[in-house]
Every structure is written in C-alpha cells, then in structure tokens.
Short mmCIF file of C-alpha atoms in Angstrom, two decimals:
data_model
loop_
_atom_site.label_atom_id
_atom_site.label_comp_id
_atom_site.label_asym_id
_atom_site.label_seq_id
_atom_site.Cartn_x
_atom_site.Cartn_y
_atom_site.Cartn_z
CA GLY O 98 88.75 114.41 50.07
CA VAL O 99 91.97 114.43 48.09
CA ALA O 100 90.45 112.14 45.47
CA ASP O 101 87.91 114.83 44.53
CA VAL O 102 90.54 117.37 43.55
CA ASP O 103 92.04 117.01 40.13
CA GLY O 104 95.65 118.11 40.15
CA LYS O 105 99.18 117.38 41.22
CA SER O 106 100.45 117.14 44.80
CA VAL O 107 103.17 119.14 46.54
CA TRP O 108 105.00 118.40 49.78
CA VAL O 109 105.86 121.57 51.68
CA PHE O 110 108.73 121.72 54.20
CA PRO O 111 108.71 124.76 56.54
CA GLY O 112 111.61 126.56 58.20
CA GLN O 113 111.57 127.80 61.81
CA GLY O 114 108.45 127.74 63.97
CA ALA O 115 106.99 124.24 63.56
CA GLN O 116 109.06 122.71 66.36
CA TRP O 117 107.91 121.63 69.83
CA VAL O 118 109.60 119.66 72.62
CA GLY O 119 108.95 115.94 72.20
CA MET O 120 107.67 116.37 68.65
CA GLY O 121 108.74 112.92 67.40
CA ARG O 122 108.61 110.95 70.65
CA ARG O 123 105.36 109.06 70.07
CA LEU O 124 106.11 108.25 66.43
CA LEU O 125 109.47 106.76 67.46
CA GLU O 126 107.47 104.15 69.39
CA GLU O 127 104.45 103.83 67.11
CA SER O 128 105.98 103.89 63.61
CA PRO O 129 108.84 101.56 62.67
CA VAL O 130 109.25 103.55 59.42
CA PHE O 131 109.71 106.80 61.35
CA ALA O 132 112.05 105.17 63.88
CA GLY O 133 114.14 103.61 61.10
CA ARG O 134 114.55 106.87 59.20
CA MET O 135 115.33 108.75 62.44
CA ALA O 136 118.09 106.24 63.19
CA GLU O 137 119.56 106.93 59.73
CA CYS O 138 119.33 110.69 60.36
CA ALA O 139 121.05 110.25 63.74
CA ALA O 140 123.90 108.37 62.06
CA ALA O 141 124.16 111.06 59.36
CA LEU O 142 124.27 113.87 61.95
CA GLU O 143 126.74 112.14 64.29
CA PRO O 144 129.97 113.37 62.61
CA PHE O 145 128.75 116.97 62.83
CA VAL O 146 127.13 117.29 66.29
CA ASN O 147 128.06 116.54 69.90
CA TRP O 148 124.54 115.72 71.10
CA SER O 149 122.16 112.79 70.55
CA LEU O 150 119.25 113.23 68.13
CA LEU O 151 117.15 110.52 69.77
CA GLU O 152 117.74 111.93 73.28
CA VAL O 153 116.55 115.37 72.13
CA ILE O 154 113.50 113.85 70.42
CA ARG O 155 112.58 112.06 73.64
CA GLY O 156 112.28 115.41 75.40
CA GLY O 157 115.51 117.38 75.24
CA ASP O 158 115.94 121.11 74.95
CA LEU O 159 115.30 122.90 71.63
CA ASP O 160 116.57 126.34 72.66
CA ARG O 161 119.84 126.30 70.69
CA VAL O 162 119.71 127.03 66.96
CA ASP O 163 122.35 124.33 66.31
CA VAL O 164 120.02 121.78 67.94
CA VAL O 165 116.56 122.87 66.75
CA GLN O 166 117.47 123.14 63.06
CA PRO O 167 119.04 119.66 62.69
CA VAL O 168 116.30 118.08 64.83
CA SER O 169 113.56 119.76 62.76
CA TRP O 170 115.30 118.56 59.58
CA ALA O 171 115.44 114.97 60.85
CA VAL O 172 111.77 115.02 61.90
CA MET O 173 110.63 116.37 58.51
CA VAL O 174 112.75 113.88 56.54
CA SER O 175 111.38 111.05 58.69
CA LEU O 176 107.75 112.23 58.39
CA ALA O 177 108.22 112.17 54.61
CA ALA O 178 109.24 108.51 54.88
CA VAL O 179 106.01 107.76 56.77
CA TRP O 180 103.91 109.53 54.10
CA GLU O 181 105.69 107.44 51.44
CA SER O 182 104.95 104.26 53.41
CA LEU O 183 101.24 105.24 53.31
CA GLY O 184 101.47 105.26 49.51
CA LEU O 185 101.71 109.02 48.97
CA HIS O 186 104.29 110.31 46.52
CA PRO O 187 104.58 114.00 45.68
CA ASP O 188 104.66 115.42 42.17
CA ALA O 189 106.83 118.27 43.52
CA VAL O 190 108.51 119.49 46.70
CA VAL O 191 109.02 123.03 47.97
CA GLY O 192 110.92 124.18 51.05
CA HIS O 193 110.90 127.37 53.11
CA SER O 194 114.32 128.59 54.31
CA GLN O 195 115.97 125.67 56.20
CA GLY O 196 113.02 123.53 55.04
CA GLU O 197 114.72 123.44 51.63
CA ILE O 198 117.40 121.18 53.16
CA ALA O 199 114.77 118.55 54.01
CA ALA O 200 113.04 119.10 50.65
CA ALA O 201 116.34 118.53 48.81
CA VAL O 202 116.95 115.24 50.65
CA VAL O 203 113.41 114.01 49.97
CA ALA O 204 113.75 115.03 46.30
CA GLY O 205 117.05 113.15 46.01
CA GLY O 206 119.17 116.23 45.30
CA LEU O 207 121.17 115.83 48.52
CA SER O 208 122.26 112.59 50.16
CA LEU O 209 121.18 112.16 53.78
CA SER O 210 124.79 112.75 54.79
CA ASP O 211 125.03 116.01 52.82
CA GLY O 212 121.67 117.18 54.20
CA ALA O 213 122.99 116.54 57.72
CA ARG O 214 126.22 118.40 56.89
CA VAL O 215 124.38 121.48 55.59
CA VAL O 216 121.87 121.73 58.44
CA ALA O 217 124.32 120.98 61.26
CA LEU O 218 127.34 123.02 60.18
CA ARG O 219 125.29 125.99 59.02
CA SER O 220 123.21 126.20 62.20
CA ARG O 221 126.41 125.92 64.28
CA LEU O 222 127.87 128.94 62.45
CA ILE O 223 124.62 130.87 62.99
CA GLY O 224 124.80 130.06 66.70
CA GLU O 225 128.47 130.99 67.04
CA ARG O 226 128.53 134.14 64.93
CA LEU O 227 125.03 135.59 64.46
CA ALA O 228 123.09 134.71 67.64
CA GLY O 229 122.29 137.78 69.74
CA LEU O 230 122.74 140.25 66.88
CA GLY O 231 119.38 140.10 65.12
CA ALA O 232 115.63 139.84 65.29
CA MET O 233 112.82 138.63 63.05
CA ALA O 234 109.11 139.44 63.04
CA SER O 235 106.02 138.70 60.98
CA VAL O 236 104.00 141.60 59.60
CA ALA O 237 100.47 141.28 58.21
CA LEU O 238 100.88 143.56 55.17
CA PRO O 239 101.52 143.05 51.45
CA VAL O 240 105.24 142.92 50.62
CA GLU O 241 105.11 146.15 48.56
CA GLN O 242 103.86 148.10 51.59
CA VAL O 243 106.50 146.54 53.84
CA GLU O 244 109.29 147.43 51.40
CA GLU O 245 108.10 151.06 51.26
CA ARG O 246 108.29 151.30 55.04
CA LEU O 247 111.72 149.63 55.20
CA ALA O 248 113.40 152.23 52.97
CA ALA O 249 113.97 154.48 56.00
CA TRP O 250 116.34 151.96 57.64
CA GLY O 251 118.78 151.72 54.74
CA GLY O 252 119.29 147.96 54.76
CA ARG O 253 119.33 147.50 58.57
CA VAL O 254 116.02 145.61 58.20
CA SER O 255 114.93 143.68 55.14
CA VAL O 256 112.19 141.38 53.89
CA ALA O 257 113.20 137.89 54.99
CA ALA O 258 110.25 135.96 53.58
CA VAL O 259 107.03 136.43 51.64
CA ASN O 260 104.64 133.78 52.96
CA GLY O 261 101.32 135.00 51.54
CA PRO O 262 99.60 138.01 49.95
CA THR O 263 99.51 139.76 53.36
CA SER O 264 102.05 137.73 55.30
CA VAL O 265 105.65 138.95 55.34
CA VAL O 266 108.62 138.28 57.64
CA VAL O 267 111.22 140.99 58.28
CA ALA O 268 114.72 140.50 59.68
CA GLY O 269 117.62 142.69 60.70
CA GLU O 270 119.33 144.51 63.55
CA VAL O 271 117.44 144.27 66.85
CA GLY O 272 117.01 148.04 67.30
CA ALA O 273 115.88 148.59 63.72
CA VAL O 274 113.30 145.78 63.89
CA GLU O 275 111.94 147.17 67.18
CA GLU O 276 111.70 150.70 65.71
CA LEU O 277 109.86 149.35 62.67
CA LEU O 278 107.36 147.39 64.77
CA GLY O 279 106.78 150.47 66.91
CA GLN O 280 105.69 152.40 63.82
CA LEU O 281 103.24 149.78 62.54
CA ASP O 282 100.18 150.98 64.48
CA GLY O 283 97.11 148.89 63.83
CA VAL O 284 99.04 146.28 61.83
CA ARG O 285 99.18 142.73 63.19
CA VAL O 286 102.84 142.00 64.03
CA ARG O 287 104.53 139.20 65.95
CA ARG O 288 108.13 138.86 67.10
CA ILE O 289 109.58 135.48 66.10
CA ALA O 290 111.40 133.65 68.91
CA VAL O 291 114.91 133.84 67.44
CA ASP O 292 117.89 136.09 68.24
CA TYR O 293 119.48 136.06 64.79
CA ALA O 294 118.46 137.57 61.46
CA SER O 295 118.44 134.99 58.67
CA HIS O 296 117.73 136.40 55.19
CA SER O 297 119.29 139.77 56.03
CA ALA O 298 122.61 141.57 55.50
CA GLN O 299 123.90 140.04 58.77
CA VAL O 300 124.36 136.73 56.94
CA ASP O 301 127.18 138.32 54.91
CA GLN O 302 129.37 138.09 58.04
CA ILE O 303 129.49 134.28 57.76
CA ARG O 304 129.25 133.85 54.00
CA GLU O 305 132.90 132.97 53.31
CA GLU O 306 133.19 130.63 56.27
CA LEU O 307 129.90 128.95 55.36
CA ALA O 308 131.07 128.33 51.80
CA GLN O 309 134.23 126.71 53.22
CA VAL O 310 132.51 124.35 55.68
CA LEU O 311 130.02 123.24 53.02
CA ALA O 312 132.61 122.86 50.24
CA GLU O 313 132.34 119.05 50.26
CA VAL O 314 128.60 119.01 49.53
CA SER O 315 128.10 117.09 46.28
CA PRO O 316 124.54 117.42 45.00
CA ARG O 317 122.86 114.94 42.65
CA ARG O 318 120.03 115.00 40.14
CA VAL O 319 116.61 115.22 41.80
CA ARG O 320 114.12 112.34 41.47
CA VAL O 321 111.20 114.61 42.41
CA PRO O 322 110.88 118.11 40.88
CA MET O 323 111.92 120.79 43.41
CA LEU O 324 110.79 124.39 43.04
CA SER O 325 113.32 126.78 44.59
CA THR O 326 112.12 129.50 46.95
CA VAL O 327 115.56 131.10 46.47
CA THR O 328 115.62 131.47 42.67
CA GLY O 329 111.93 130.88 41.86
CA GLY O 330 112.91 128.26 39.29
CA TRP O 331 112.78 124.46 39.06
CA LEU O 332 115.98 122.76 40.22
CA GLU O 333 117.70 119.93 38.36
CA GLY O 334 119.75 119.04 41.46
CA PRO O 335 123.38 119.98 40.68
CA GLU O 336 122.62 123.61 41.66
CA LEU O 337 122.27 122.53 45.32
CA ASP O 338 125.94 123.12 46.15
CA ALA O 339 127.65 125.13 48.93
CA ALA O 340 126.93 128.43 47.15
CA TYR O 341 123.21 127.59 46.96
CA TRP O 342 123.01 127.01 50.73
CA CYS O 343 124.68 130.38 51.31
CA GLU O 344 122.08 132.08 49.09
CA ASN O 345 119.30 130.09 50.78
CA LEU O 346 120.25 131.69 54.12
CA ARG O 347 120.90 135.17 52.71
CA ARG O 348 118.13 135.87 50.20
CA THR O 349 114.43 136.55 50.69
CA VAL O 350 112.34 133.37 50.86
CA GLY O 351 109.94 133.60 47.91
CA PHE O 352 107.38 131.20 49.31
CA ALA O 353 104.14 132.89 48.16
CA PRO O 354 105.43 133.39 44.58
CA ALA O 355 106.43 129.70 44.50
CA VAL O 356 102.95 128.60 45.63
CA GLY O 357 101.43 130.90 42.99
CA GLN O 358 103.57 129.26 40.33
CA LEU O 359 102.64 125.77 41.55
CA LEU O 360 98.95 126.68 41.39
CA GLN O 361 99.37 127.99 37.84
CA GLN O 362 100.93 124.64 36.92
CA ARG O 363 97.89 122.72 38.24
CA HIS O 364 99.22 121.60 41.61
CA ARG O 365 96.12 121.33 43.79
CA VAL O 366 97.09 119.22 46.83
CA PHE O 367 99.50 120.76 49.37
CA VAL O 368 100.74 118.63 52.27
CA GLU O 369 102.89 120.40 54.87
CA VAL O 370 105.32 117.74 56.05
CA SER O 371 106.05 119.09 59.53
CA PRO O 372 105.48 118.60 63.27
CA HIS O 373 103.02 121.53 63.29
CA PRO O 374 101.45 123.39 60.34
CA VAL O 375 102.93 126.88 60.00
CA LEU O 376 102.59 127.55 56.26
CA THR O 377 99.04 126.33 55.63
CA VAL O 378 97.49 129.77 56.28
CA GLY O 379 99.80 131.42 53.75
CA ILE O 380 99.10 128.65 51.23
CA GLY O 381 95.35 129.19 51.80
CA GLU O 382 95.74 132.93 51.13
CA CYS O 383 97.59 132.15 47.87
CA VAL O 384 94.86 129.68 46.84
CA ASP O 385 92.13 132.26 47.56
CA GLU O 386 94.01 134.89 45.55
CA ALA O 387 94.36 132.47 42.62
CA GLY O 388 90.62 131.69 42.80
CA VAL O 389 91.04 127.90 42.55
CA GLU O 390 90.01 124.87 44.60
CA ALA O 391 92.78 123.08 46.49
CA VAL O 392 93.33 120.69 49.38
CA ILE O 393 95.72 121.85 52.12
CA ALA O 394 96.77 119.40 54.83
CA GLY O 395 99.24 119.28 57.70
CA THR O 396 100.93 116.22 59.22
CA LEU O 397 101.37 116.37 63.01
CA ARG O 398 100.17 119.09 65.41
CA ARG O 399 101.77 120.59 68.51
CA ASP O 400 101.41 118.10 71.40
CA ASP O 401 99.53 115.74 69.07
CA GLY O 402 102.36 113.76 67.52
CA GLY O 403 101.20 110.18 67.26
CA LEU O 404 100.47 107.88 64.35
CA ASP O 405 96.73 108.47 64.90
CA ARG O 406 97.24 112.19 64.14
CA MET O 407 99.20 111.31 61.02
CA LEU O 408 96.50 108.93 59.77
CA THR O 409 93.84 111.57 60.49
CA SER O 410 95.84 114.04 58.35
CA ALA O 411 96.09 111.38 55.64
#
C-alpha cells in the first residue's frame, strides 16, 4: 500500500481523453463533498457558458470541445475535493495540457472563477476558430524518432505531448497527420477523437484573441507546489496569467520530463485525479526507466464512477 512507499505524493490532472458521458452522475448523489464543489464550479462557469454543468453531468452530450473541457475541469476539481475530504493532501500537483487549469485551481494559483474563465473561454475559441482544421494522434515511439520523421512536413505536424519514453502525441494539419500515420508501418498509432490541433502552429491563429479574452485572469501564489509541463519549472503562482494559458495551449506538453523530475526529487506516489486513468501507463514507463519503486493510482474508471470506486482507489 501507499504507506509502504517512502516518498512524496503528486496529484496528476490529465487533458483530453479521460471523459465519458455521465462521469460524475453517481458521485453527485453519493458524495456531498463532490456535489458541493460541483455546485461551486457550476456557479463559476455560469457567466461564461450557455449550458448547465449539472445537466451535462447527469447525461448530456460531450461532443463539443467548449462543453467537454469545462465539464472535465469541473469533475477533476471536484474529485480533488473528495480526495482532500478523505485526508489526502498532495506534496505537488502536475497537469497535462488543459489539466493544468484544474491543477492550478487545486494548487491555489487560480481562483475557481479564473479557472472557469480560462477553461470556458479558451475552449469556446478552439471550437469557433480551430475545430475542423486539425488532427491529433498518439505514436508509440521515442520523441527523438518522432521528431526525425516530422522534419519532412516542415511544421505542418509537430510533437504535441511527450507522455512517456515511447509515448508521444503529434498534432497538425489533417492531411499531414494522415500522411505521417500512413508512413509509420509497424508502429502502434491511434487517432485521437478531436478535430483540432492543440500544441501545434494552428494555435497561433487564436493567440492574440485568446490573450485578450483572458486578460482579466489574476493569478495568486500557490499553496501546493506546481510543476509546469509548459516550462519544466516549479511555479510560484503569479506566472499563471493570460500569456501562460496561451503557451499552455501552444507548446509541447512536457509530461514525461516532468514525471522524471518529480521522481528525481523523491516523489513516489502518483494519483491521477480524473474520471478515467489516461496517464498512468506513461507514468509507469517513466518509473520503470528511472528504476525506482512507486505507487500509481487512478480515481474513477469509465462507467464505474461511484464513491465505492473512489474508496477502492484510495
């Protein structure tokens, strides 16, 4: 168990891919802590969205990017509150892509209102301006090998995320991504179910507008140390301004390097705070590469979203 591993704990907040329809429905009924935090998230989102968080949680559609990202954010923030109520407190937090918005709220670097503003307004811009233009895919190769292969496309495809020693996500123009995948014979690849290319040059099209809509974000000092997967450094909190959230969407997600750094600094317990574990395999690869012992846990699982699942994870 966790007690047998000597070392600090990290809460991990993933980006896209952990979501499923009805992912918080049972906890709304079974956990007053979860329901209370969800109500606060709904109130924080209300000025920025024209749909109901609680209605979507009870079984609404997650197809639109400007729905799935805010809903995923609210679920992760609320799951963190349940973990805290069980007496768990992280020594550090780390977020992957949009997961950094939830991580920043849990760390205290963003107010709930500012977290809602970032996730809702940014995902709306993605939906309005970038949807339909891009593609993303995971490729089971080391990042160096992926970068060598990408050179031929001259920036039309780029490395979006490094999730593990042999787990890389690419993003870019639809045609270029399809051509790349067609050339990767014998390599395990998987198209990701999105029609936009986060962490690629396409983001530059919305950069100025994004900076404007997020101008009011006023970050604060973090209470819990947060390791950035954008810069690779520890954040004090004030860095988490509009410009940071532009870079967070544009730059490569350095998730595996961040996990490597956490392992070097004696973090040994990794809890993915999400509706379904999507980063635990990559974390496991990083742990194996580092040659250390660690505990890796999820929170909920797809179609298994009750308090019993959460207590089993605990």
